[in-house]
Tab-separated table of C-alpha atoms and ligand atoms in Angstrom:
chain	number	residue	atom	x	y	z
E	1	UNK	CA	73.886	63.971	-41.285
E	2	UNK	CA	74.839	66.973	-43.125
E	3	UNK	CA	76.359	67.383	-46.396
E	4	UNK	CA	79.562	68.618	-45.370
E	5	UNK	CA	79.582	65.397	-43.178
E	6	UNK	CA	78.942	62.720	-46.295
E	7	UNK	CA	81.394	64.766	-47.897
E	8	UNK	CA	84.575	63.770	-45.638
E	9	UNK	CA	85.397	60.349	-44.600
E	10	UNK	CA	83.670	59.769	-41.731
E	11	UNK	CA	85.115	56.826	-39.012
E	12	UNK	CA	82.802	54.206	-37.898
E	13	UNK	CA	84.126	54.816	-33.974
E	14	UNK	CA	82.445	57.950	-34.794
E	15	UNK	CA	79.305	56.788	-36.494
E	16	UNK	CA	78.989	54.536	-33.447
E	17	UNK	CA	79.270	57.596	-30.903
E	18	UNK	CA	76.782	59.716	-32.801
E	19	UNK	CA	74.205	56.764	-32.858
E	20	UNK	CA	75.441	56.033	-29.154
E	21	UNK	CA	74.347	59.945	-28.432
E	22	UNK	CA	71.238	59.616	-30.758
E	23	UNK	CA	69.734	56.614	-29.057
E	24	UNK	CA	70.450	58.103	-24.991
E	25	UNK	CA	68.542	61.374	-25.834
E	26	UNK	CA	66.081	59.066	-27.300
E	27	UNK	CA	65.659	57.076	-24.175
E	28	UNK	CA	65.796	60.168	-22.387
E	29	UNK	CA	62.826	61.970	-24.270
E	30	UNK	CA	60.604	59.388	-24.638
E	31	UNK	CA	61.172	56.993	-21.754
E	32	UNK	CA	61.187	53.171	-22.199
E	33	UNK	CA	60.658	51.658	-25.563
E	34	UNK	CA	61.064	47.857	-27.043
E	35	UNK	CA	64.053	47.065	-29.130
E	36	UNK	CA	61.822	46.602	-31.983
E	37	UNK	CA	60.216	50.309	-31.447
E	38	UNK	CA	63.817	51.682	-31.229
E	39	UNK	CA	65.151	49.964	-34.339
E	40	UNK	CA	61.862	51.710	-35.987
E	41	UNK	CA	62.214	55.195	-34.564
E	42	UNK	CA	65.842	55.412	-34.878
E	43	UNK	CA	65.592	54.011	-38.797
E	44	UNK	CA	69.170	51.646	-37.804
E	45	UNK	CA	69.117	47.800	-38.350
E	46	UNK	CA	68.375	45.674	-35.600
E	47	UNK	CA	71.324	44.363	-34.910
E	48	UNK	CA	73.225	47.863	-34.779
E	49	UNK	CA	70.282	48.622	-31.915
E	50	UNK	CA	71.489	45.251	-30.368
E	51	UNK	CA	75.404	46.462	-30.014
E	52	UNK	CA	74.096	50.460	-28.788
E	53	UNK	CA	72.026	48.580	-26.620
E	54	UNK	CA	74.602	46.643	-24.719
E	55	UNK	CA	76.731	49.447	-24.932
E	56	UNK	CA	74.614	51.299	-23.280
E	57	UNK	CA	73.851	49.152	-20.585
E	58	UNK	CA	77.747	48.384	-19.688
E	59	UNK	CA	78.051	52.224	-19.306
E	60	UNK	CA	75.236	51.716	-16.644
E	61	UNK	CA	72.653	54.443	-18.085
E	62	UNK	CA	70.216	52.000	-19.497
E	63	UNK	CA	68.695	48.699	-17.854
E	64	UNK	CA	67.021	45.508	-20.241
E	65	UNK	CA	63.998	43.675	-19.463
E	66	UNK	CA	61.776	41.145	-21.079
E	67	UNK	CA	58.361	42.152	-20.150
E	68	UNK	CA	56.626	39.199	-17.886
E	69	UNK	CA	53.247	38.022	-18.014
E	70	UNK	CA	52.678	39.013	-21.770
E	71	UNK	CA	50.328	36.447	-23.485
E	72	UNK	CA	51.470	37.124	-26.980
E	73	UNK	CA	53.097	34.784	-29.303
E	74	UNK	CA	56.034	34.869	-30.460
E	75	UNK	CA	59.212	35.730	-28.719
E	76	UNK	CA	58.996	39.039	-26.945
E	77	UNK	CA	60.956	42.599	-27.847
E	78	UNK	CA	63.433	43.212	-24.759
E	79	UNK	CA	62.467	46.541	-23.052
E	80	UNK	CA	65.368	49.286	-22.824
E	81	UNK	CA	64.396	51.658	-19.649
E	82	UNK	CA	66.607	54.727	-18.529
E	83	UNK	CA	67.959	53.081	-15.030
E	84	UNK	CA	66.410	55.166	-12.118
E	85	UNK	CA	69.358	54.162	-10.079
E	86	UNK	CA	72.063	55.292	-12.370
E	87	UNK	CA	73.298	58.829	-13.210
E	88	UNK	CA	71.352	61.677	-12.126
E	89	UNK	CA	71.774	65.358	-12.163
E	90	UNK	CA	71.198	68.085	-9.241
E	91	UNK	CA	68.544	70.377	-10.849
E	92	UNK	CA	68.386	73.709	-8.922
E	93	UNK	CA	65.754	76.395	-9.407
E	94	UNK	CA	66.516	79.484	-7.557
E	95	UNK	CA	63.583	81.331	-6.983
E	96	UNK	CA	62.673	85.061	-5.200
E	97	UNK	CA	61.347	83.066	-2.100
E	98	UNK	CA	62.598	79.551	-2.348
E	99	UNK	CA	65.204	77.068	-3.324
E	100	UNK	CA	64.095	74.013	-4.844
E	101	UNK	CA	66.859	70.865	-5.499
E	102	UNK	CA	66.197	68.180	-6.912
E	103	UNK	CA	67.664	64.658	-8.310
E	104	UNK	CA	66.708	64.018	-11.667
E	105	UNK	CA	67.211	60.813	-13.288
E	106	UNK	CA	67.676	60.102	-17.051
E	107	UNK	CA	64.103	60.035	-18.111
E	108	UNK	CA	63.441	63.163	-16.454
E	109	UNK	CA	61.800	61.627	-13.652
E	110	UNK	CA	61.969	63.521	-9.935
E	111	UNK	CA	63.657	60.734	-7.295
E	112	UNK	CA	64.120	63.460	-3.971
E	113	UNK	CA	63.723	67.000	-3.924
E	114	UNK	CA	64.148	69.390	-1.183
E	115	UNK	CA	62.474	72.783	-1.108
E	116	UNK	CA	63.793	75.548	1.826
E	117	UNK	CA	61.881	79.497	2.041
E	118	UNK	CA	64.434	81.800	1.980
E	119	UNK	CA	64.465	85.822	2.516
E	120	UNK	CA	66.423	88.900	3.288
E	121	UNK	CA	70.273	87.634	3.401
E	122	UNK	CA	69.459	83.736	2.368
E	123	UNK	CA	68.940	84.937	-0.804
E	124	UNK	CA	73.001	86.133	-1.263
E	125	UNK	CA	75.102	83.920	-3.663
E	126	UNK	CA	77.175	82.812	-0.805
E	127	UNK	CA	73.920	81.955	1.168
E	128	UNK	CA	72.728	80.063	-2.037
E	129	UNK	CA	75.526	78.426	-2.715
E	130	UNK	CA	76.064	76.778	1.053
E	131	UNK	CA	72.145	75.582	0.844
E	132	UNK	CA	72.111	74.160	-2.671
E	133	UNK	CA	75.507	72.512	-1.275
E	134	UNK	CA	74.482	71.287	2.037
E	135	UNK	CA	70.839	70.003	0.119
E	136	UNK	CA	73.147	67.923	-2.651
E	137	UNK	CA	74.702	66.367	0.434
E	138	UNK	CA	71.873	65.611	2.358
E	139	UNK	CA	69.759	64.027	-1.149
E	140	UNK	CA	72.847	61.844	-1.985
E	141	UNK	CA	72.156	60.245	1.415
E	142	UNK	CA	68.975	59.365	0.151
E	143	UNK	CA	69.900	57.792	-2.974
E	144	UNK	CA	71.126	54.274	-4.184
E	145	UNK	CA	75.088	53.182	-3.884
E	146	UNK	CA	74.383	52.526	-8.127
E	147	UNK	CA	73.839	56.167	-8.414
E	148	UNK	CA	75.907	59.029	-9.834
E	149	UNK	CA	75.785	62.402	-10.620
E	150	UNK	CA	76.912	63.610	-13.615
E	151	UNK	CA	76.217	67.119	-13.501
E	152	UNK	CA	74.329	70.334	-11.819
E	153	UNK	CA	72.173	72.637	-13.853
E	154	UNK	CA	70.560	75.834	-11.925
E	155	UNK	CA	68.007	78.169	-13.079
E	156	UNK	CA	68.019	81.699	-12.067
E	157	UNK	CA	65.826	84.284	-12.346
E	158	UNK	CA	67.917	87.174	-13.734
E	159	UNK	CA	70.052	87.562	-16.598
E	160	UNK	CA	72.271	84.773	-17.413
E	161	UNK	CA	75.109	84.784	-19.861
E	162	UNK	CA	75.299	81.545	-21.108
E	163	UNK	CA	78.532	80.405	-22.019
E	164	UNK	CA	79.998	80.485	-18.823
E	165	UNK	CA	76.669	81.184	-16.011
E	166	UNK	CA	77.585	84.740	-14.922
E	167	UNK	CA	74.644	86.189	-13.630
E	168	UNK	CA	74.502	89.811	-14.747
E	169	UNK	CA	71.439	91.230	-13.237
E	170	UNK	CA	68.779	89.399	-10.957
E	171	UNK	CA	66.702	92.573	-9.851
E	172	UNK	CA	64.386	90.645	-7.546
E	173	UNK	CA	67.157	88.197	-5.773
E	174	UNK	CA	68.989	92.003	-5.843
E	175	UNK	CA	72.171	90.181	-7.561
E	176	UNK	CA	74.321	91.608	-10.182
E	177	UNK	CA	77.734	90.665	-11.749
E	178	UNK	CA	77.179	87.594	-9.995
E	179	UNK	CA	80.270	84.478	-11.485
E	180	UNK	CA	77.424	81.516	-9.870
E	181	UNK	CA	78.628	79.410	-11.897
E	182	UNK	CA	81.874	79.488	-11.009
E	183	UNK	CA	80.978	80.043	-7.257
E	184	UNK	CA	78.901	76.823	-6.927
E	185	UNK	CA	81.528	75.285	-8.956
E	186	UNK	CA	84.180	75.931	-6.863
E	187	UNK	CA	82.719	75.337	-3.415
E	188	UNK	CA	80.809	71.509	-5.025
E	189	UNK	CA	83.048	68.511	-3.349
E	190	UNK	CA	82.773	66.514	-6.621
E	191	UNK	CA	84.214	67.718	-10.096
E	192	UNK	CA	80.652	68.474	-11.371
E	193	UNK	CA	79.960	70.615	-14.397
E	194	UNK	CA	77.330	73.330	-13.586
E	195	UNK	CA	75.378	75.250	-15.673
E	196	UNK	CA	73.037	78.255	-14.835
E	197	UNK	CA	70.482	79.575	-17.351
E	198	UNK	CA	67.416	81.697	-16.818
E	199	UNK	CA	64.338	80.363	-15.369
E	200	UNK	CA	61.582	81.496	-18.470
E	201	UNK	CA	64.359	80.175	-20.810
E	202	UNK	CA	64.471	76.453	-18.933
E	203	UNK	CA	60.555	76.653	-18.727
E	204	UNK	CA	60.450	77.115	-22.454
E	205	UNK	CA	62.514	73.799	-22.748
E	206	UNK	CA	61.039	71.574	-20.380
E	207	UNK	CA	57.416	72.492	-21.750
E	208	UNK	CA	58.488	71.653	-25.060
E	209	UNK	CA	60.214	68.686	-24.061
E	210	UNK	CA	57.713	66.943	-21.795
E	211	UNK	CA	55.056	69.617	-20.938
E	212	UNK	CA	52.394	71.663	-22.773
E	213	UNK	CA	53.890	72.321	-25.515
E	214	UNK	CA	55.303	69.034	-26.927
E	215	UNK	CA	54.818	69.542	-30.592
E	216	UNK	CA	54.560	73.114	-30.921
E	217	UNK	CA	57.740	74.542	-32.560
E	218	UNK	CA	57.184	77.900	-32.305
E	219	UNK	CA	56.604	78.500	-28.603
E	220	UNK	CA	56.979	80.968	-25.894
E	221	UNK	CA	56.792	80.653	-22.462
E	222	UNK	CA	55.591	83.111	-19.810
E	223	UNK	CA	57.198	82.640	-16.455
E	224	UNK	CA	54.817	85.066	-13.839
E	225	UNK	CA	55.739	85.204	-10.252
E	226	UNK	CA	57.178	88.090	-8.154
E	227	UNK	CA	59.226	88.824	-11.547
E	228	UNK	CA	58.116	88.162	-15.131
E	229	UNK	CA	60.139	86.561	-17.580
E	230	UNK	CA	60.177	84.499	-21.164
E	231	UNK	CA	61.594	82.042	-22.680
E	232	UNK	CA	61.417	82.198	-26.995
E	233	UNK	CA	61.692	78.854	-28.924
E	234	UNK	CA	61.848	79.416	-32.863
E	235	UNK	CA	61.540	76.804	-35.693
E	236	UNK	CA	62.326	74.272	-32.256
E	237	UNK	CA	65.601	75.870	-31.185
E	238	UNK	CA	65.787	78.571	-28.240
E	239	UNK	CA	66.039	82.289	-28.846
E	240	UNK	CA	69.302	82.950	-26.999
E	241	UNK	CA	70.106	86.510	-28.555
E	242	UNK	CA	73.961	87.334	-28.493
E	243	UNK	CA	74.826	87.391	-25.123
E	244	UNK	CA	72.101	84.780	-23.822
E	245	UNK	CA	69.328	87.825	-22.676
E	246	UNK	CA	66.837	87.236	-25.071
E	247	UNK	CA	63.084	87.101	-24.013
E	248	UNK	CA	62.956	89.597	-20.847
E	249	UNK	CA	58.694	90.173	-21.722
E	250	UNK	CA	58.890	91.111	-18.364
E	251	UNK	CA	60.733	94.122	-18.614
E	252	UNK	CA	59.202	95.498	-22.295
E	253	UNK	CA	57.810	99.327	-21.194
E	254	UNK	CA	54.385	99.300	-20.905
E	255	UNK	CA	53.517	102.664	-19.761
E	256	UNK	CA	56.854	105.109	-19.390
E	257	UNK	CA	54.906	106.895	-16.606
E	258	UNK	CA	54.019	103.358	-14.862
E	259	UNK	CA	55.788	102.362	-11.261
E	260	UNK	CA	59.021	101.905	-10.779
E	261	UNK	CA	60.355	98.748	-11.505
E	262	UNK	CA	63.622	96.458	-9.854
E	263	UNK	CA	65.246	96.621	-13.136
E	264	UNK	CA	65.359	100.556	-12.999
E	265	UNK	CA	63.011	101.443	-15.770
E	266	UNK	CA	59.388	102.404	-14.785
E	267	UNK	CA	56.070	100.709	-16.568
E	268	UNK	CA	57.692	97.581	-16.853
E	269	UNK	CA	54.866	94.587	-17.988
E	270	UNK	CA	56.346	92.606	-14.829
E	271	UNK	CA	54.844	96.409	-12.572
E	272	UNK	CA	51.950	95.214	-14.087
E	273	UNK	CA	51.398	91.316	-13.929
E	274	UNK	CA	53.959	90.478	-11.694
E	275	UNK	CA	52.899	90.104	-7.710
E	276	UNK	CA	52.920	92.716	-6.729
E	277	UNK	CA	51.225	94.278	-8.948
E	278	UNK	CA	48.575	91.611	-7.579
E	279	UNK	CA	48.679	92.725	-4.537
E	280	UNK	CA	48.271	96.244	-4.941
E	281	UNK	CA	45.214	95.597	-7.129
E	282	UNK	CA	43.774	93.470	-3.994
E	283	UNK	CA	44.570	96.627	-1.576
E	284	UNK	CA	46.985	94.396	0.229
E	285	UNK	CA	50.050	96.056	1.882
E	286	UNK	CA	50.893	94.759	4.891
E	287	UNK	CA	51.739	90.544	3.629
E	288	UNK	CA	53.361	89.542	0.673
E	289	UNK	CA	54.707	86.272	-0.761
E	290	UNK	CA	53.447	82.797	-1.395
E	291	UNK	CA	50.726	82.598	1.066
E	292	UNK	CA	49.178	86.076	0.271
E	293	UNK	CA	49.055	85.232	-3.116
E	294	UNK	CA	47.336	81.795	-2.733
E	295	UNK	CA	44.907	83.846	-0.427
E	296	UNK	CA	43.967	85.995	-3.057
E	297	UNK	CA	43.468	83.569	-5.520
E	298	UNK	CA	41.269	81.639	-3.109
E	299	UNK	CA	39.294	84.815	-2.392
E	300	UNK	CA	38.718	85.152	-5.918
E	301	UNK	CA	37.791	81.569	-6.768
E	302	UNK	CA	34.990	81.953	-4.183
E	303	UNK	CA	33.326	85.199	-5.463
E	304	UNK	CA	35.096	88.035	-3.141
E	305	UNK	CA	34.506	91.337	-5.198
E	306	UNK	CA	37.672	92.785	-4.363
E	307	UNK	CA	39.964	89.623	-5.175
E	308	UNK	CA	37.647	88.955	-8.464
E	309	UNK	CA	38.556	92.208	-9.525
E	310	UNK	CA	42.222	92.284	-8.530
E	311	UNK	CA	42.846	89.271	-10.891
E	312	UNK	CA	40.809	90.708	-13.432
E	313	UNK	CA	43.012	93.829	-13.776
E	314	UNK	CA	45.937	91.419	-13.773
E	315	UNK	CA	44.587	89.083	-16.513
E	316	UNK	CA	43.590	92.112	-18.819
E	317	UNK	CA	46.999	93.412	-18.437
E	318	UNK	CA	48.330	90.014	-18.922
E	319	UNK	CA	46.093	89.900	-21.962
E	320	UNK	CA	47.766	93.056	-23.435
E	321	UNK	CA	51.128	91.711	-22.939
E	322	UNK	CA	50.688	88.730	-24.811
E	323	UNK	CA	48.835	90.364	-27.798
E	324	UNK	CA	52.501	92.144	-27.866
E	325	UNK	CA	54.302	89.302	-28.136
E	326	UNK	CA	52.052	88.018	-30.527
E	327	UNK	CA	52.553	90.481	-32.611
E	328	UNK	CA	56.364	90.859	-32.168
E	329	UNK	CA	56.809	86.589	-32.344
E	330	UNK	CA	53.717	84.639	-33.926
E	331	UNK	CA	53.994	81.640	-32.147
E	332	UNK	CA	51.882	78.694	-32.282
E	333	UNK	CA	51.480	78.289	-28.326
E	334	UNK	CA	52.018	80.874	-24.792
E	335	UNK	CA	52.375	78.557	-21.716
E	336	UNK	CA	52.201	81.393	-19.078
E	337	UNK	CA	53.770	79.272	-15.739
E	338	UNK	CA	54.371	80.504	-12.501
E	339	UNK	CA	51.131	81.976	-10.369
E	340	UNK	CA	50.235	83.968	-13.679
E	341	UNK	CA	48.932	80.505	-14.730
E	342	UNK	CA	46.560	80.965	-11.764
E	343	UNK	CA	45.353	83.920	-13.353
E	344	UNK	CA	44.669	82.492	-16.604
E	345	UNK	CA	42.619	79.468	-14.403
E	346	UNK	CA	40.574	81.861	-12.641
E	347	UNK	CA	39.876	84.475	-15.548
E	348	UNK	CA	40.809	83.081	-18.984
E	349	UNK	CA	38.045	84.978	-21.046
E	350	UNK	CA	39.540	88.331	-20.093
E	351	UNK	CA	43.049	87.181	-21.232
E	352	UNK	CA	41.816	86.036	-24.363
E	353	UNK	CA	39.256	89.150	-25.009
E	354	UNK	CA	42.593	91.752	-24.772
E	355	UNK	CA	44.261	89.338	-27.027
E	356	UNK	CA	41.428	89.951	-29.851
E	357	UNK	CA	41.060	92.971	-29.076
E	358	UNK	CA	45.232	94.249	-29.643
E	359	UNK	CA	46.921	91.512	-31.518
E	360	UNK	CA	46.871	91.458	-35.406
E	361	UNK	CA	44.105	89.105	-37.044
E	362	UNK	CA	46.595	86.456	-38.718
E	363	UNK	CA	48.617	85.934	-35.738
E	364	UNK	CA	46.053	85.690	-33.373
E	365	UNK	CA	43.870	83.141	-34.403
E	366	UNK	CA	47.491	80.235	-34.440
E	367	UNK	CA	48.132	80.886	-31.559
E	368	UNK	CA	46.742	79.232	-28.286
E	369	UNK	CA	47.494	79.826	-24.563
E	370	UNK	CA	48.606	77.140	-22.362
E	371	UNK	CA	48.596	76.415	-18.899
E	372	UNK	CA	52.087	74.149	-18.090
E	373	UNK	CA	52.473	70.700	-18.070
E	374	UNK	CA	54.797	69.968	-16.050
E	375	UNK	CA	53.019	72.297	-12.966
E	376	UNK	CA	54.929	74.357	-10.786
E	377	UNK	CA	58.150	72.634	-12.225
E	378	UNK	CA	59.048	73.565	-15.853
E	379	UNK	CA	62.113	75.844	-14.455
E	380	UNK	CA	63.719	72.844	-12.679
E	381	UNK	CA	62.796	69.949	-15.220
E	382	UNK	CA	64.593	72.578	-17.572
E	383	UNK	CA	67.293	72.989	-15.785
E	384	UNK	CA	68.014	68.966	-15.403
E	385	UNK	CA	67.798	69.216	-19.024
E	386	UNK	CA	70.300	71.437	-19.178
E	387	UNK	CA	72.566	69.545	-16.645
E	388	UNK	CA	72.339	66.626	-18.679
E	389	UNK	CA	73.646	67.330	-21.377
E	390	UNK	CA	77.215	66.839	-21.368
E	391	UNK	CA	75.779	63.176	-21.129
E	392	UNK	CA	73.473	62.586	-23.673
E	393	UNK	CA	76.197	64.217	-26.291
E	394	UNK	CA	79.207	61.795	-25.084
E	395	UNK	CA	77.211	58.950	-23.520
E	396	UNK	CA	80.729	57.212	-23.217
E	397	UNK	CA	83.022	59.784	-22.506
E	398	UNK	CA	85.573	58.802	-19.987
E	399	UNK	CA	84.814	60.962	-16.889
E	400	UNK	CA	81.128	59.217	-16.981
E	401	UNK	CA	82.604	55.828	-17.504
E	402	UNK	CA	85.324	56.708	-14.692
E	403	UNK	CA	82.788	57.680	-12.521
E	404	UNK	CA	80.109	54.859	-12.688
E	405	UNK	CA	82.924	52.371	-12.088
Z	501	ZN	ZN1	61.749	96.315	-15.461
């Protein structure tokens, strides 16, 4: 509680929300817990973690069990568990060749998910919009009567402005000025808040929340597949920037006399590390996408000369662009996602060696690079986390309560 807040009067109703809040994101973060390990972590008497409790549970977001088969004295701490068949968000992660949806339940666990390739005129808002639509449909067939959703986050790989999802620029979906937000908003059957935010950005969360980086304040996350992007967490909070654009590594110049990149500049780090940069080190022109990037990878994880040496131009380059940002951020940790994470598998040492070689002494030796936690999913988890949180700030506010009725 801040100062300003001791100050004024403040009304228990409130006092009781904020704890109400407090405890949900708790539950949320960390999964089940005992009654007796809330009442420690949250530092509130037992008996206020009693009434939160039930409240909780008559809002339908929480379920209570007494653990069975324990064979410890003494009478045993009820267990508080996010319910898996409660509210739930659509998490959407719109990426260059695919569409992923998922439902997400409070606890961040995946319950159904539905991924669909997409190319050439798929990939247009109005063609995005009628899958992730027709996919929500389809999933809440899947799911429990108890359930609900209570919101829809998407990640995008572009340029998001925040506050309301606009899209202004996704160079590699070839979007721009795009209102998604409002779009999928409109076209949803249910009254479902959606929020869009970038894809590196909603990495960056979800690896701090539940991947890699749990722990590590100072963090930035490199998102690597056809584009490159990055997500910037400071002192624990994300590096928005004033309009929401913050952290494009991707598109920092390189080399001014470099290729041409989507975004309209030329020697772009993402003409370097991104895919197809990739596949032009491996001499391949005639396939791109998923399955001619897996084949390289494999080619290089069994010796071929050429694929070896394809990823090892891509992880030196990749090692130069994180001594930048290094130097430029000094964070504690790099999770590079995305199939640059494959590159750091197959050829970490060369990563590391441009690192020493180009970042400055001091911050170079805090910081480590991480491969995610959470796998090919940090985007979507992050963009669940995003969708949820309307939720976890008003745990009883009366469109939830309407709606689980
Ligand atoms: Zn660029």
């Amino acid at each position: 509680m801040t100062v300003t807040q001791q100050r004024v009067a403040v009304r228990p109703e409130e006092i009781r929300r904020h704890n109400l809040s407090m405890l949900l994101r708790h539950i949320h973060r960390h999964g089940e817990a005992t009654r007796a390990e809330l009442t420690a972590a949250m530092g509130l008497n037992r008996s206020t973690i009693g009434a939160l409790v039930a409240d909780l549970v008559a809002l339908g977001l929480v379920t209570e069990y007494v653990p069975s088969g324990g064979e410890r004295a003494g009478r045993p701490s009820h267990v508080v568990a996010p319910r898996a068949d409660g509210p739930y968000v659509l998490a959407v992660e719109v990426a260059v060749e695919r569409i992923s949806i998922a439902v997400v339940s409070l606890g961040g666990a995946v319950q159904a998910r539905r991924v669909t390739a997409i190319e050439g005129h798929d990939r247009r808002p109005q063609a995005v919009v009628r899958r992730i639509v027709d996919d929500a449909a389809w999933l809440a067939q899947q799911l429990p009567h108890s359930a609900w959703p209570v919101g829809v986050g998407v990640s995008i790989p572009g340029t998001v402005r925040r506050r309301d999802g606009f899209v202004e620029h996704a160079p590699n979906l070839n979007w721009r000025a795009v209102p998604f937000a409002a779009l999928l908003a409109a076209t949803l059957p249910a009254q479902l808040d959606v929020q869009v935010g970038n894809d590196a950005d909603l990495g960056a969360v979800a690896e701090h929340q539940r991947g890699a980086a749990v722990g590590y304040d100072h963090l930035v996350y490199l998102n690597g597949s056809v584009g490159v992007g990055g997500g910037i967490i400071s002192e624990g909070a994300q590096l928005h920037g004033v309009g929401g654009y913050a952290g494009e590594i991707g598109h920092m110049t390189i080399n001014p006399d470099g290729p041409a990149c989507h975004c309209g500049s030329t020697g772009c780090i993402e003409t370097y590390i991104g895919e197809h940069a990739l596949l032009r080190a491996a001499g391949v022109t005639d396939r791109h996408g998923p399955a001619a990037i897996a084949a390289i990878f494999a080619d290089a994880d069994a010796g071929d000369a050429r694929a070896v040496a394809a990823v090892h131009t891509v992880a030196v380059w990749l090692g130069r662009s994180l001594a930048n940002v290094v130097n430029c951020l000094n964070p504690q940790a790099i999770v590079v996602g995305g199939s640059l994470a494959e590159v750091v598998r197959l050829d970490r040492s060369s990563v590391e060696a441009e690192l020493d070689r180009r970042a400055m002494a001091a911050a170079r030796s805090g910081v480590q690079v991480l491969l995610p936690g959470l796998d090919q999913d940090s985007a979507l988890i992050g963009a669940s986390e995003l969708a949820f949180q309307t939720l976890l700030t008003s745990p009883d506010s009366p469109v939830v309560s309407l709606a689980a009725n």
